Amino acid sequence: MSVSRMFEMLYILLERDRVTAAELAARLEVSVRTVYRDAQALCEAGIPLYAERGRDGGLSILPGCKLKSALLTEQDRGTLLAALRATQQTGADDGQTLRRLSAFLGSDAPDWVRIDLADWSGTQDSLIATLKAAILGRKRLTFDYYGEAGRPTAREVCPFTLWFKGRSWYLRAYCLTRGAMRTFKLSRIRRARIAEGGFPPEAHAAASEGTPSEIPGTAPHVPLVLRVDGCMAFRVLDDFREEEVTQLEDGSFLIQTAFPPGEWVVSFILGYGGHAEVLAPEDMRLAVKNALSDALARYGKTE
């Protein structure tokens, strides 16, 4: 018998209390005789099937025959099903696997986590769909990528993984343009399209080497000490961990943290407006001061 047909029959019987041989034959596109022969093979494999004759008869699995009697604990089953539900929410599965495994395990997945790769505006929906199709179909991608200087470069890549780190989504891919693994921030990708061609052997080899070092956050962090006014509590709670924050007697916050180096840190601090002061290190304090001076000079210009 066909192994895939055997599992299909098993899934159907697990989901239903009783199914007639005629209905199984129609679902599996085989004869009724083949259904009974397959049922006999399942019995010989250890699946306790039984047949009931009569108008309301059909094939059934003995009650209580679920995977719960195996070595998986209740917690194991819940973890496995929750992981499948999360995978379904990303669009990687249409729900069939979850339904089948739920029936096989004799329980359902608790709906305790939601995953949505699109942004709040919904403008990234088409990008996510394109990335999913390329990753699952092992298709090449072409897109324009905007670097830190704001200039686009044309890229052709072999995409492997969507990566969430910190507060941003990244695409981990082998860049055919650069000949190495790269991590692309989704918010900087424009005009993504699926391209012709498969993945060369060097792409698979590079992808198996491990976490790419170019992911933001893997560089050594630089200590940073800030003082932030109490009116910015909502930002402080979003931006820093509890152990990094000390609230002072006047209601302001003393923040001792560390950041990966880069010009973006100055922009991050300036996002607090006049409510944040860099206490250390001195070079970061000077960088923020210079940025404020440049902004003041810009606004001080007369037409």
Short mmCIF file of C-alpha atoms in Angstrom, two decimals:
data_model
loop_
_atom_site.label_atom_id
_atom_site.label_comp_id
_atom_site.label_asym_id
_atom_site.label_seq_id
_atom_site.Cartn_x
_atom_site.Cartn_y
_atom_site.Cartn_z
CA MET A 1 0.00 0.00 0.00
CA SER A 2 1.02 3.63 -0.46
CA VAL A 3 2.60 5.03 2.72
CA SER A 4 1.11 8.48 2.08
CA ARG A 5 -2.33 6.92 1.60
CA MET A 6 -1.90 4.95 4.81
CA PHE A 7 -1.24 8.15 6.79
CA GLU A 8 -4.09 9.94 5.05
CA MET A 9 -6.47 7.17 6.08
CA LEU A 10 -5.11 7.25 9.62
CA TYR A 11 -5.59 11.02 9.88
CA ILE A 12 -9.18 10.75 8.62
CA LEU A 13 -10.02 8.02 11.12
CA LEU A 14 -8.44 9.96 13.99
CA GLU A 15 -10.51 13.03 13.16
CA ARG A 16 -13.79 11.10 12.83
CA ASP A 17 -15.46 8.56 15.10
CA ARG A 18 -16.53 6.40 12.21
CA VAL A 19 -16.06 6.55 8.42
CA THR A 20 -17.64 4.24 5.85
CA ALA A 21 -15.44 2.34 3.47
CA ALA A 22 -17.24 4.01 0.55
CA GLU A 23 -16.43 7.49 1.90
CA LEU A 24 -12.80 6.54 2.47
CA ALA A 25 -12.62 5.15 -1.06
CA ALA A 26 -13.96 8.43 -2.45
CA ARG A 27 -11.59 10.55 -0.34
CA LEU A 28 -8.54 8.45 -1.21
CA GLU A 29 -9.60 7.86 -4.85
CA VAL A 30 -9.30 4.08 -4.61
CA SER A 31 -11.73 1.16 -4.60
CA VAL A 32 -13.60 -0.07 -1.53
CA ARG A 33 -11.62 -3.30 -1.80
CA THR A 34 -8.37 -1.31 -1.59
CA VAL A 35 -9.67 0.50 1.50
CA TYR A 36 -10.23 -2.82 3.31
CA ARG A 37 -6.82 -4.05 2.21
CA ASP A 38 -5.19 -0.86 3.54
CA ALA A 39 -7.14 -1.17 6.78
CA GLN A 40 -5.79 -4.69 7.19
CA ALA A 41 -2.25 -3.37 6.70
CA LEU A 42 -2.81 -0.73 9.37
CA CYS A 43 -4.04 -3.41 11.78
CA GLU A 44 -0.93 -5.47 11.11
CA ALA A 45 1.14 -2.34 11.84
CA GLY A 46 -0.43 -2.14 15.30
CA ILE A 47 -3.27 0.35 14.74
CA PRO A 48 -6.40 -1.07 16.47
CA LEU A 49 -9.01 -0.67 13.70
CA TYR A 50 -12.37 -2.37 13.77
CA ALA A 51 -15.29 -2.51 11.36
CA GLU A 52 -18.98 -2.29 12.17
CA ARG A 53 -21.53 -3.73 9.78
CA GLY A 54 -24.94 -2.31 9.01
CA ARG A 55 -26.44 0.94 7.81
CA ASP A 56 -24.55 3.07 10.35
CA GLY A 57 -21.41 0.97 10.24
CA GLY A 58 -17.94 1.83 9.09
CA LEU A 59 -14.30 1.77 10.04
CA SER A 60 -13.19 3.13 13.41
CA ILE A 61 -10.18 3.28 15.68
CA LEU A 62 -10.67 1.89 19.17
CA PRO A 63 -11.55 4.72 21.62
CA GLY A 64 -8.59 5.99 23.60
CA CYS A 65 -6.05 5.10 20.95
CA LYS A 66 -4.12 8.35 20.89
CA LEU A 67 -0.47 9.21 21.14
CA LYS A 68 -1.11 10.31 24.72
CA SER A 69 -0.37 6.75 25.82
CA ALA A 70 3.15 7.05 24.42
CA LEU A 71 6.20 8.62 26.04
CA LEU A 72 5.17 12.24 25.41
CA THR A 73 3.97 14.02 28.53
CA GLU A 74 1.02 16.42 28.56
CA GLN A 75 3.49 19.32 28.65
CA ASP A 76 5.42 17.86 25.70
CA ARG A 77 2.24 17.62 23.63
CA GLY A 78 1.20 21.15 24.53
CA THR A 79 4.62 22.55 23.59
CA LEU A 80 4.65 20.72 20.26
CA LEU A 81 1.15 21.84 19.31
CA ALA A 82 1.77 25.44 20.41
CA ALA A 83 4.88 25.53 18.22
CA LEU A 84 2.85 24.26 15.27
CA ARG A 85 0.18 26.89 15.88
CA ALA A 86 2.83 29.61 15.90
CA THR A 87 4.22 28.23 12.63
CA GLN A 88 0.74 28.31 11.15
CA GLN A 89 0.35 31.98 12.11
CA THR A 90 3.48 32.89 10.14
CA GLY A 91 1.87 31.40 7.04
CA ALA A 92 4.34 28.54 6.76
CA ASP A 93 1.55 25.97 7.21
CA ASP A 94 -2.07 25.99 6.05
CA GLY A 95 -3.33 24.38 9.25
CA GLN A 96 -3.58 20.81 7.95
CA THR A 97 -0.56 19.61 9.91
CA LEU A 98 -1.86 21.18 13.10
CA ARG A 99 -5.31 19.61 12.73
CA ARG A 100 -3.90 16.21 11.96
CA LEU A 101 -1.37 16.20 14.75
CA SER A 102 -3.98 17.49 17.21
CA ALA A 103 -6.13 14.50 16.37
CA PHE A 104 -3.15 12.18 16.56
CA LEU A 105 -2.11 13.51 19.98
CA GLY A 106 -5.64 13.54 21.31
CA SER A 107 -5.58 17.23 22.30
CA ASP A 108 -5.62 20.72 20.86
CA ALA A 109 -3.07 23.53 20.91
CA PRO A 110 -3.68 26.38 23.36
CA ASP A 111 -3.95 29.66 21.48
CA TRP A 112 -1.53 31.53 23.77
CA VAL A 113 0.82 33.22 21.29
CA ARG A 114 0.25 35.29 18.16
CA ILE A 115 2.86 35.90 15.46
CA ASP A 116 2.32 38.41 12.66
CA LEU A 117 5.24 39.32 10.42
CA ALA A 118 3.45 42.27 8.82
CA ASP A 119 3.77 45.80 10.20
CA TRP A 120 0.84 47.74 11.66
CA SER A 121 0.24 49.59 8.40
CA GLY A 122 -0.06 46.37 6.42
CA THR A 123 2.30 47.73 3.77
CA GLN A 124 4.77 44.87 4.27
CA ASP A 125 2.23 42.13 3.53
CA SER A 126 3.38 41.69 -0.07
CA LEU A 127 7.06 41.62 0.98
CA ILE A 128 6.39 38.91 3.58
CA ALA A 129 4.49 36.84 1.02
CA THR A 130 7.35 37.17 -1.48
CA LEU A 131 9.97 36.21 1.12
CA LYS A 132 7.94 33.21 2.27
CA ALA A 133 7.51 31.94 -1.30
CA ALA A 134 11.23 32.35 -2.00
CA ILE A 135 12.41 30.71 1.23
CA LEU A 136 10.05 27.73 1.10
CA GLY A 137 10.44 27.29 -2.65
CA ARG A 138 14.24 27.76 -2.58
CA LYS A 139 13.96 30.55 -5.12
CA ARG A 140 16.38 33.40 -5.67
CA LEU A 141 15.40 36.95 -4.78
CA THR A 142 16.38 40.28 -6.28
CA PHE A 143 15.79 43.59 -4.52
CA ASP A 144 17.19 47.04 -3.87
CA TYR A 145 18.76 47.36 -0.44
CA TYR A 146 19.31 50.69 1.31
CA GLY A 147 22.45 50.87 3.44
CA GLU A 148 23.24 53.23 6.29
CA ALA A 149 24.19 55.99 3.84
CA GLY A 150 20.71 55.83 2.32
CA ARG A 151 21.90 54.71 -1.12
CA PRO A 152 20.37 51.59 -2.72
CA THR A 153 22.36 48.70 -4.13
CA ALA A 154 20.94 45.98 -6.34
CA ARG A 155 21.19 42.54 -4.70
CA GLU A 156 20.52 38.98 -5.83
CA VAL A 157 20.34 36.51 -2.96
CA CYS A 158 19.51 32.96 -1.96
CA PRO A 159 17.16 33.41 1.04
CA PHE A 160 17.27 30.96 3.94
CA THR A 161 15.66 32.38 7.07
CA LEU A 162 13.59 35.21 8.47
CA TRP A 163 15.35 36.32 11.64
CA PHE A 164 13.90 38.35 14.51
CA LYS A 165 16.52 40.03 16.68
CA GLY A 166 16.11 42.90 19.10
CA ARG A 167 13.11 44.75 17.69
CA SER A 168 13.51 44.14 13.99
CA TRP A 169 13.03 41.45 11.36
CA TYR A 170 15.94 40.45 9.16
CA LEU A 171 16.40 38.22 6.15
CA ARG A 172 19.37 35.88 6.37
CA ALA A 173 20.51 35.06 2.85
CA TYR A 174 23.50 34.18 0.74
CA CYS A 175 24.26 37.30 -1.30
CA LEU A 176 25.31 36.31 -4.82
CA THR A 177 26.36 39.91 -5.40
CA ARG A 178 28.85 39.84 -2.49
CA GLY A 179 29.59 36.10 -2.49
CA ALA A 180 28.90 35.67 1.26
CA MET A 181 26.15 35.33 3.85
CA ARG A 182 24.46 38.60 4.69
CA THR A 183 21.65 39.75 6.98
CA PHE A 184 19.25 42.29 5.47
CA LYS A 185 16.90 44.42 7.57
CA LEU A 186 13.40 44.03 6.14
CA SER A 187 12.58 47.72 6.51
CA ARG A 188 15.41 48.56 4.08
CA ILE A 189 14.36 46.11 1.35
CA ARG A 190 12.53 47.57 -1.64
CA ARG A 191 11.12 46.07 -4.86
CA ALA A 192 11.69 42.43 -3.91
CA ARG A 193 11.05 39.96 -6.72
CA ILE A 194 11.51 36.22 -7.16
CA ALA A 195 14.18 35.49 -9.77
CA GLU A 196 15.15 32.55 -11.94
CA GLY A 197 17.81 30.08 -10.86
CA GLY A 198 18.50 27.74 -7.97
CA PHE A 199 20.89 27.87 -5.04
CA PRO A 200 24.54 27.14 -5.85
CA PRO A 201 26.45 24.70 -3.58
CA GLU A 202 28.44 27.53 -1.99
CA ALA A 203 25.19 29.10 -0.75
CA HIS A 204 24.19 25.97 1.16
CA ALA A 205 27.72 25.61 2.52
CA ALA A 206 27.79 29.20 3.78
CA ALA A 207 24.32 28.89 5.34
CA SER A 208 25.39 25.85 7.39
CA GLU A 209 28.35 27.68 8.96
CA GLY A 210 26.21 29.21 11.73
CA THR A 211 25.06 32.62 12.87
CA PRO A 212 26.35 35.36 10.56
CA SER A 213 28.60 37.84 12.34
CA GLU A 214 27.10 40.81 10.54
CA ILE A 215 23.82 40.70 12.49
CA PRO A 216 23.52 43.94 14.48
CA GLY A 217 24.24 43.27 18.12
CA THR A 218 27.05 40.73 17.70
CA ALA A 219 29.78 43.41 17.85
CA PRO A 220 31.22 44.30 21.30
CA HIS A 221 28.90 46.66 23.15
CA VAL A 222 29.88 50.07 24.44
CA PRO A 223 28.83 51.16 27.98
CA LEU A 224 26.40 54.07 28.05
CA VAL A 225 25.09 56.06 31.02
CA LEU A 226 22.05 58.32 30.58
CA ARG A 227 19.91 60.53 32.73
CA VAL A 228 16.32 60.78 31.46
CA ASP A 229 13.52 63.01 32.77
CA GLY A 230 10.64 61.30 34.56
CA CYS A 231 8.12 62.48 31.95
CA MET A 232 9.71 59.99 29.52
CA ALA A 233 8.86 56.95 31.66
CA PHE A 234 6.82 55.41 28.83
CA ARG A 235 9.88 55.44 26.57
CA VAL A 236 12.25 54.21 29.27
CA LEU A 237 10.03 51.18 29.96
CA ASP A 238 9.99 50.33 26.25
CA ASP A 239 13.69 50.87 25.57
CA PHE A 240 15.51 49.44 28.60
CA ARG A 241 15.48 46.40 30.85
CA GLU A 242 14.43 46.76 34.48
CA GLU A 243 17.91 46.03 35.82
CA GLU A 244 19.36 48.84 33.70
CA VAL A 245 17.12 51.53 35.21
CA THR A 246 17.29 53.29 38.59
CA GLN A 247 14.68 55.90 39.45
CA LEU A 248 16.14 58.84 41.35
CA GLU A 249 14.51 60.89 44.12
CA ASP A 250 13.48 63.69 41.72
CA GLY A 251 11.62 61.17 39.52
CA SER A 252 14.21 61.08 36.74
CA PHE A 253 15.91 57.88 35.59
CA LEU A 254 19.56 56.88 35.73
CA ILE A 255 20.17 54.36 32.98
CA GLN A 256 23.29 52.20 32.77
CA THR A 257 23.26 50.12 29.63
CA ALA A 258 25.40 49.13 26.64
CA PHE A 259 24.89 49.47 22.91
CA PRO A 260 26.59 48.14 19.79
CA PRO A 261 28.62 51.02 18.33
CA GLY A 262 27.29 53.07 15.45
CA GLU A 263 25.95 56.47 14.46
CA TRP A 264 22.43 55.21 15.08
CA VAL A 265 23.01 55.50 18.86
CA VAL A 266 23.16 59.31 18.55
CA SER A 267 19.85 59.31 16.67
CA PHE A 268 18.35 57.04 19.31
CA ILE A 269 19.37 59.43 22.12
CA LEU A 270 18.15 62.48 20.18
CA GLY A 271 14.77 60.74 19.97
CA TYR A 272 14.29 61.74 23.61
CA GLY A 273 14.53 65.39 22.60
CA GLY A 274 15.70 67.60 25.45
CA HIS A 275 14.76 65.03 28.07
CA ALA A 276 17.94 62.91 27.96
CA GLU A 277 21.54 63.69 28.89
CA VAL A 278 24.54 61.48 28.20
CA LEU A 279 26.70 61.19 31.30
CA ALA A 280 29.24 58.73 29.88
CA PRO A 281 31.25 58.00 27.83
CA GLU A 282 32.60 61.42 27.02
CA ASP A 283 32.95 60.79 23.28
CA MET A 284 29.23 59.89 23.02
CA ARG A 285 28.32 62.99 25.05
CA LEU A 286 30.37 65.08 22.59
CA ALA A 287 28.78 63.36 19.57
CA VAL A 288 25.28 64.19 20.82
CA LYS A 289 26.31 67.74 21.63
CA ASN A 290 27.71 68.22 18.12
CA ALA A 291 24.55 66.79 16.58
CA LEU A 292 22.44 69.22 18.60
CA SER A 293 24.68 72.10 17.54
CA ASP A 294 24.31 71.12 13.89
CA ALA A 295 20.53 70.96 14.25
CA LEU A 296 20.45 74.35 15.98
CA ALA A 297 22.59 75.84 13.22
CA ARG A 298 20.24 74.43 10.60
CA TYR A 299 17.19 75.95 12.25
CA GLY A 300 19.05 79.18 12.86
CA LYS A 301 19.59 79.78 9.15
CA THR A 302 17.62 82.64 7.61
CA GLU A 303 16.11 82.56 4.18
#
